[in-house]
Coordinates of N, CA and C in Angstrom, one line a residue:
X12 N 0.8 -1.2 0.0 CA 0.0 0.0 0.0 C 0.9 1.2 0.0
X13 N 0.3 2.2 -0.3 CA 0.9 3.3 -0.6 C 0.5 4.5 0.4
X14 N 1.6 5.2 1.0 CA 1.1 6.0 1.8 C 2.2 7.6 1.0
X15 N 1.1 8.7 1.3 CA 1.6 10.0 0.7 C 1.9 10.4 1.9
X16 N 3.4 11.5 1.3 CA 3.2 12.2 2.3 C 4.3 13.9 1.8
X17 N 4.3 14.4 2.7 CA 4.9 16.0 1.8 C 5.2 16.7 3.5
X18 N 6.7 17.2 3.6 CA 6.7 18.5 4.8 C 5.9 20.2 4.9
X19 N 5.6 20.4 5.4 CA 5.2 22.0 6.0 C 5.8 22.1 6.6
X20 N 6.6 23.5 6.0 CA 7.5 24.4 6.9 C 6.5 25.2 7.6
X21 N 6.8 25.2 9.1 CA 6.0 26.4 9.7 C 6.7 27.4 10.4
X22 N 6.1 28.2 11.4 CA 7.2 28.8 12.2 C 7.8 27.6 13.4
X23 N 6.9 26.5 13.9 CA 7.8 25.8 15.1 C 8.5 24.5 14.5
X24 N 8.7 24.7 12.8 CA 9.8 23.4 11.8 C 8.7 23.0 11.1
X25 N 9.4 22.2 10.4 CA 8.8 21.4 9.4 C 7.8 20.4 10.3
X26 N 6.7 19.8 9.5 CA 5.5 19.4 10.1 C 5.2 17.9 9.0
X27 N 6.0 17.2 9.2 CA 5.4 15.7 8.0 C 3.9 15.4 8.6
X28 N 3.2 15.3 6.8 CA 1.9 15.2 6.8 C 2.1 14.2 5.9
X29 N 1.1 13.2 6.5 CA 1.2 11.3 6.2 C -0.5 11.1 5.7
X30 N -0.8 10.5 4.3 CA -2.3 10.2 4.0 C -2.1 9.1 3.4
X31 N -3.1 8.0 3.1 CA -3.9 7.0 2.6 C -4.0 7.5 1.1
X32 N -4.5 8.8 0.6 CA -5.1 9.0 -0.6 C -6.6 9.3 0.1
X33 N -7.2 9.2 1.4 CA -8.2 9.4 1.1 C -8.5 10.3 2.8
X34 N -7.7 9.8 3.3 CA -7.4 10.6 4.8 C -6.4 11.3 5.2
X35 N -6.4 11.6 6.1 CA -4.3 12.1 6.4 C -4.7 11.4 7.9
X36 N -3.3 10.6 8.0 CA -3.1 9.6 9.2 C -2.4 10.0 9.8
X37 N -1.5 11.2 9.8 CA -0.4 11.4 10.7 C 0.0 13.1 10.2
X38 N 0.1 14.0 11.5 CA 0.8 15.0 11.7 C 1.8 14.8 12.2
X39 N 3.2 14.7 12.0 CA 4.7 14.6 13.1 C 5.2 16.0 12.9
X40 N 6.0 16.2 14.3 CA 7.3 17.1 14.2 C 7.8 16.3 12.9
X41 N 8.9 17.0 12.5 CA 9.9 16.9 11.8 C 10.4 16.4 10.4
X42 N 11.0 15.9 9.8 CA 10.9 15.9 8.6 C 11.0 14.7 8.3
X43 N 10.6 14.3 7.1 CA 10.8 12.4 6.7 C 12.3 11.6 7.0
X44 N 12.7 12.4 6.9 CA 14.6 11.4 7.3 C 14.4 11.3 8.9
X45 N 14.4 12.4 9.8 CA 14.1 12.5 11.2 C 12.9 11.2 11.2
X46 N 11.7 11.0 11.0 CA 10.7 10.7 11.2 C 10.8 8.8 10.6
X47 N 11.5 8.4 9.1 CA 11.2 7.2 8.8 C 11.0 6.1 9.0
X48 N 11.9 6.1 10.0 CA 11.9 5.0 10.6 C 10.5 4.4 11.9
X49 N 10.4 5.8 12.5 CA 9.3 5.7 13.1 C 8.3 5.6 12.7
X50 N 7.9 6.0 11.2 CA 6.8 5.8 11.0 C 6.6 4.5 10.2
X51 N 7.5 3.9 9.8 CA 7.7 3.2 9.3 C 7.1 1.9 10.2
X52 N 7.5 1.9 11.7 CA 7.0 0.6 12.6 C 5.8 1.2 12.8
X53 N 5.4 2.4 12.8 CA 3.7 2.8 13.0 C 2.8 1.9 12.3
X54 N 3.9 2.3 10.8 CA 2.7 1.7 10.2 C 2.6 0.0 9.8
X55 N 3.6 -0.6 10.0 CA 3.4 -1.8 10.1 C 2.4 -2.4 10.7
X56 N 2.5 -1.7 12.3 CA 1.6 -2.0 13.3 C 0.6 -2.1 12.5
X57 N -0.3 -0.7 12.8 CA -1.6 -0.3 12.3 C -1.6 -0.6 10.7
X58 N -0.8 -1.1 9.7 CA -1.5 -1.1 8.5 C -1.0 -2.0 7.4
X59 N 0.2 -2.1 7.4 CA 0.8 -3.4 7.2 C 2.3 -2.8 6.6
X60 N 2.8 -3.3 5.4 CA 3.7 -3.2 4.8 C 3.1 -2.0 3.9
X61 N 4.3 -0.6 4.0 CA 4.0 0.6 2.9 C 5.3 1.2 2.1
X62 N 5.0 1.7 1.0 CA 5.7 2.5 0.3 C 5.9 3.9 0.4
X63 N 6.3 4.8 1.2 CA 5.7 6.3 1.7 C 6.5 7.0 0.0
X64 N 5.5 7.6 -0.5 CA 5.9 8.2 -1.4 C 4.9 10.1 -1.4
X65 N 6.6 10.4 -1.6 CA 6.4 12.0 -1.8 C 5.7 12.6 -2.3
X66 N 4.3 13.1 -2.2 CA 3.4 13.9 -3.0 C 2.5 14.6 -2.7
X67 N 2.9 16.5 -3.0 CA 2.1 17.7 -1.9 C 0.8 17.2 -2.6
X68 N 0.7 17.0 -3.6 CA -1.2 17.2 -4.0 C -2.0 16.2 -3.0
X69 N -1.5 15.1 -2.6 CA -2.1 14.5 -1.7 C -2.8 15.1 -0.4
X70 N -1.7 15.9 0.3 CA -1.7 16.7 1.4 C -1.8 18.2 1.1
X71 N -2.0 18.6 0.1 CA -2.3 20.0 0.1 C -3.3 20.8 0.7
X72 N -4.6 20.2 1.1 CA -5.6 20.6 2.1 C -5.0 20.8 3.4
X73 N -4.4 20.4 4.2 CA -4.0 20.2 4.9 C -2.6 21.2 5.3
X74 N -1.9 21.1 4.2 CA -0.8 22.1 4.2 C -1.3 23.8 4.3
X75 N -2.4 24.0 3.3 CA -3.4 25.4 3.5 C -3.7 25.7 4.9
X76 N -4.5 24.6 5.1 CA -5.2 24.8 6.3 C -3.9 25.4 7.6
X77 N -3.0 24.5 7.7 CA -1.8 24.7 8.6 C -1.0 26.1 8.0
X78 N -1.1 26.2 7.0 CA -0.6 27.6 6.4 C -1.3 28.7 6.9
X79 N -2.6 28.7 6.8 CA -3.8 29.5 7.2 C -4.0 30.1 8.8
X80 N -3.9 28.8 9.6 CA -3.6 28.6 11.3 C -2.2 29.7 11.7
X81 N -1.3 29.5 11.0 CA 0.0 30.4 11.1 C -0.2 31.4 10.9
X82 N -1.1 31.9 10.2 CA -1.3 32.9 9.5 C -2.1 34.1 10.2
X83 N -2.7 33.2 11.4 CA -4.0 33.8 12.1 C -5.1 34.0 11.4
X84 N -5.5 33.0 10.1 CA -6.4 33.5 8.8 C -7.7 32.3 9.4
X85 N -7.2 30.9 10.3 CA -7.9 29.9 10.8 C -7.6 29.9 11.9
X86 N -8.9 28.8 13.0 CA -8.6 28.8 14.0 C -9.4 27.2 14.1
X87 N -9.6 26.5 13.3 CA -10.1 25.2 13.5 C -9.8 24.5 12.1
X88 N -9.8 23.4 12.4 CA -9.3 22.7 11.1 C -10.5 21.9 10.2
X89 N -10.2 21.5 8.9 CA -11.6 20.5 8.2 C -10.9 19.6 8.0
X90 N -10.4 18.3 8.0 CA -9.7 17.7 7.1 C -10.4 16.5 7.4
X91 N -10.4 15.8 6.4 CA -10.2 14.3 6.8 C -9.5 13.5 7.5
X92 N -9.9 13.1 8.7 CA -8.8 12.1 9.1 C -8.7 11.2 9.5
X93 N -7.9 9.8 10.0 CA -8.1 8.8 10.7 C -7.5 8.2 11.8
X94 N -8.0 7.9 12.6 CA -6.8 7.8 13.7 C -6.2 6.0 13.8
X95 N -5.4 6.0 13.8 CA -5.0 4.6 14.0 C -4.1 4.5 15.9
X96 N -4.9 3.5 16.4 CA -4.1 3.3 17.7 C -5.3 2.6 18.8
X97 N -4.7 2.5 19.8 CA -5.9 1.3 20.9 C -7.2 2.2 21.1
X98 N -8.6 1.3 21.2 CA -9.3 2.1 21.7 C -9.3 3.1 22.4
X99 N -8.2 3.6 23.5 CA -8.3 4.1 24.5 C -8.4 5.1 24.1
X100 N -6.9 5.3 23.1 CA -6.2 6.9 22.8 C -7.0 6.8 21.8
X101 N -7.9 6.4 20.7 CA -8.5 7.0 19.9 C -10.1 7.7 20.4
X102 N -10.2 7.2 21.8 CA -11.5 8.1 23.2 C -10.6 9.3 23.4
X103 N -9.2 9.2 23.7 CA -9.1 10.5 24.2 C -8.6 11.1 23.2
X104 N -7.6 10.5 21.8 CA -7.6 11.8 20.9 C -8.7 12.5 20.2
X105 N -10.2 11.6 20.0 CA -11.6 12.2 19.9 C -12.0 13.1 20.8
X106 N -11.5 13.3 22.1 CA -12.5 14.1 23.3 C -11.2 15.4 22.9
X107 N -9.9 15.4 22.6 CA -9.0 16.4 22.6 C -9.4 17.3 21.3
X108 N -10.1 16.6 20.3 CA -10.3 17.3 19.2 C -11.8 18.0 19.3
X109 N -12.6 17.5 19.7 CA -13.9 17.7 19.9 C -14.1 18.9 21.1
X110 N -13.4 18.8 22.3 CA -14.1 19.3 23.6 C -12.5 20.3 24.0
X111 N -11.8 21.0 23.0 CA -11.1 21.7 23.8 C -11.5 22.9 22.2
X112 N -12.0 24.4 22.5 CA -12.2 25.4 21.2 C -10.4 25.8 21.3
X113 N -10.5 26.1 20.2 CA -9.3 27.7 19.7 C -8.9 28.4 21.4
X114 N -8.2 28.7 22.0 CA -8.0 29.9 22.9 C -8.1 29.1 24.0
X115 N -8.5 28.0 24.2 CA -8.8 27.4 25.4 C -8.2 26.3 26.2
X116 N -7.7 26.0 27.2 CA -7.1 24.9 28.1 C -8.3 23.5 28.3
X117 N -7.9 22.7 28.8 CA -8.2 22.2 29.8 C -7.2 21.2 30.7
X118 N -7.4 20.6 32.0 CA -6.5 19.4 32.2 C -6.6 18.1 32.1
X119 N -5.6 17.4 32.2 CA -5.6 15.6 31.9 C -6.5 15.3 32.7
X120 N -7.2 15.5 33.9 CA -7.9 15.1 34.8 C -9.4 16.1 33.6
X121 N -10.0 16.5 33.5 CA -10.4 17.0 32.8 C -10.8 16.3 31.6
X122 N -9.9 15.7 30.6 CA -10.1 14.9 29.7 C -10.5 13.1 29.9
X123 N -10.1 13.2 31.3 CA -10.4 12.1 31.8 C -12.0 11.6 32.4
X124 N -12.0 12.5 32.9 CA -13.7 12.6 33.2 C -14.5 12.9 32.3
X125 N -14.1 13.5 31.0 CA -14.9 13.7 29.8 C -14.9 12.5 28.8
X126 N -14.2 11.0 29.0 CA -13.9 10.4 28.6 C -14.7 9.2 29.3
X127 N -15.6 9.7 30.6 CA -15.5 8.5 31.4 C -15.0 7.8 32.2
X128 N -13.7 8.5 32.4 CA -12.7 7.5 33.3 C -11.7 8.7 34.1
X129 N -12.5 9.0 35.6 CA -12.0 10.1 35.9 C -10.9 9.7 36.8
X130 N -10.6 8.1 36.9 CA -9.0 8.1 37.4 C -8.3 7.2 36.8
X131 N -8.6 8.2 35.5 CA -6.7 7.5 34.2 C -6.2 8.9 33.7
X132 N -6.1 9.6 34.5 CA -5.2 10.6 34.6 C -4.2 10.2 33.4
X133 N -2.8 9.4 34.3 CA -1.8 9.5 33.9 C -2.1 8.7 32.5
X134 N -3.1 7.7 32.2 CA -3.5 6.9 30.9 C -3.5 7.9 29.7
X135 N -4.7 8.7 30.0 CA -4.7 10.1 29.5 C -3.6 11.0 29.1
X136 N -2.8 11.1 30.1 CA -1.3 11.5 29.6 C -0.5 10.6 28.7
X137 N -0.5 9.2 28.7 CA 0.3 8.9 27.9 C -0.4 8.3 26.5
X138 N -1.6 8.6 26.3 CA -2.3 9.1 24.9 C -2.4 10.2 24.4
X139 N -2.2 11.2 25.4 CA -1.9 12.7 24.8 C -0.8 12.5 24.2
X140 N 0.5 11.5 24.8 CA 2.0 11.6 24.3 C 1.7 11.4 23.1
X141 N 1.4 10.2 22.6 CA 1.2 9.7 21.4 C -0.2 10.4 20.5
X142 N -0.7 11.1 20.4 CA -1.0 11.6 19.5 C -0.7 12.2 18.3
X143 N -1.2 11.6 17.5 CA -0.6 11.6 16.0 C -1.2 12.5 14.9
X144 N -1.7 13.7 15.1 CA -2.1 14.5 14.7 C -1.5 16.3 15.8
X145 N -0.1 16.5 15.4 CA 0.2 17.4 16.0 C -0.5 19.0 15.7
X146 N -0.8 19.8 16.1 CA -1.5 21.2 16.2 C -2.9 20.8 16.2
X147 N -3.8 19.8 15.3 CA -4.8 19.8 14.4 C -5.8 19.1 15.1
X148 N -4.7 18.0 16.2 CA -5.6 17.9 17.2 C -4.8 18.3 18.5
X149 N -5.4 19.4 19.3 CA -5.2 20.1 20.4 C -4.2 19.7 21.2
X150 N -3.4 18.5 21.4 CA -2.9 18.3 22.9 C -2.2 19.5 23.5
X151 N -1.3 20.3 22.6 CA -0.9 21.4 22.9 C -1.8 22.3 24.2
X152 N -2.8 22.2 24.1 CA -4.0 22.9 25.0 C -4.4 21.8 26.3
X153 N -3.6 21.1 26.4 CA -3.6 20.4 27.6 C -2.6 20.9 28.7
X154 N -3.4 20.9 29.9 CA -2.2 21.3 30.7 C -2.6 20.8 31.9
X155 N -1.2 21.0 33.2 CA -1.5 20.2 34.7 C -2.7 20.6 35.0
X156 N -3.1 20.3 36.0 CA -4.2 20.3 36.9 C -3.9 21.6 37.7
X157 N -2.7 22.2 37.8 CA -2.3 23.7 38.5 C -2.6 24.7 37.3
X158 N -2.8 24.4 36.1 CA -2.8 25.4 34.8 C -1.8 25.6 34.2
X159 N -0.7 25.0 34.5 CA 0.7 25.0 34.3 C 1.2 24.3 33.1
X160 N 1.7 24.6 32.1 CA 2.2 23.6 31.2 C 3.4 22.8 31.9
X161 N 2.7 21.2 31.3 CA 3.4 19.9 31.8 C 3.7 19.6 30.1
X162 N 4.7 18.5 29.9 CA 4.8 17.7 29.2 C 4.5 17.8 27.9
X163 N 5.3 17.6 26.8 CA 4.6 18.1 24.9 C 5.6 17.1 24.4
X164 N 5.3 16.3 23.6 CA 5.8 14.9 22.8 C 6.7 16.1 21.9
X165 N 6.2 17.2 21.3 CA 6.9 18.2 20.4 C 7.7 19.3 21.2
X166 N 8.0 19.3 22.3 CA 8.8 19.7 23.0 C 8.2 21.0 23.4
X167 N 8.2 22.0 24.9 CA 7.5 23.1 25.4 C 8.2 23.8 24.7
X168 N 8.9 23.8 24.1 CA 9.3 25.3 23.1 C 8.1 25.3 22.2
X169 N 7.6 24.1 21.5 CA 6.5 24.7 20.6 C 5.2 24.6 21.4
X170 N 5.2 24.0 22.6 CA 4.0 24.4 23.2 C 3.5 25.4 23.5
X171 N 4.8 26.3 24.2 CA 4.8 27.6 24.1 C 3.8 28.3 23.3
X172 N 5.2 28.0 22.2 CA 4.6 28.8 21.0 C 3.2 28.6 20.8
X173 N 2.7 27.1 20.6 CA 1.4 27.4 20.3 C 0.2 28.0 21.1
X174 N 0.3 27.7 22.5 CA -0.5 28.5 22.8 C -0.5 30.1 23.2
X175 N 0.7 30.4 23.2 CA 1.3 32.1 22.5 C 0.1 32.6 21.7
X176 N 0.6 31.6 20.5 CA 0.2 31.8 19.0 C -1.9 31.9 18.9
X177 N -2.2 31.0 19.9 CA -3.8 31.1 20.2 C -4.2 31.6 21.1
X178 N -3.2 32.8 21.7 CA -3.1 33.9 23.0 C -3.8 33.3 24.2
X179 N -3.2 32.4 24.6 CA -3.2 31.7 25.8 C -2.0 32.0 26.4
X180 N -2.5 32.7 27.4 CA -1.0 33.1 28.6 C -1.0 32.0 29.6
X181 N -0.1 31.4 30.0 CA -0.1 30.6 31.4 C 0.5 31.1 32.2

């Protein structure tokens, strides 16, 4: 099977955007050489044996959109997507996309209770880690239970940034 894929430069690096042809299955930090390998046992896991081949028309919706978000021109995203990963984290990367707006926090205890399961805190945390749609689905806008930014799989320098960027002061 064939999977597309193309970088977006933004202001916090380049952004590999990974599709099917008919979805997009993955936002990462960083660029395909940084990234191949990893994505490469992702997708074993979840999809079997793939060819990742280079091509923006695939991901161009997607690249706009993230272009647009930078831009301050967007503040929510459309795209098609799919999540691949255990029930759990596809409950909590659905409640992260759904139940946090533009501008807004909430905490891992927070997403936990909105999930049904108000003590898997730390579970919750380690499905925010892996979330595989970076900006587009919110984890960025997750924070401790004090309001404090904890923890970003893309490191607090771009968490910073992004909730900077969606004028969220902590």
């Amino acid at each position: 099977m064939d999977l597309y894929y193309d970088e977006v430069n933004t202001p916090i690096g380049p952004l590999l955007v990974v599709s099917d042809g008919e979805h997009i299955l993955r936002i990462d930090y960083g660029s395909m050489e940084e990234r191949e390998v990893d994505l490469q046992n992702w997708a074993k896991r979840y999809i079997g044996q793939v060819t990742l081949v280079k091509n923006a028309e695939r991901v161009s919706e997607v690249q706009r959109q993230l272009q647009a978000y930078f831009s301050h021109e967007r503040n929510e995203f459309s795209i098609p997507f799919r999540f691949h990963g255990t029930p759990f984290q596809k409950k909590v990367w659905n409640a992260l996309y759904e139940l946090i707006p533009f501008g807004k926090t909430v905490s891992y205890k927070e997403i936990a209770t909105a999930i049904g399961q108000p003590k898997a805190v730390r579970a919750v945390g380690g499905a925010v880690n892996k979330n595989p749609f970076s900006v587009i689905v919110p984890c960025h806008r997750v924070v401790g239970a004090n309001g404090k930014m904890v923890g970003y799989n893309g490191g607090l320098d771009k968490k910073e940034y992004l909730l900077n960027h969606e004028s969220i002061i902590l």
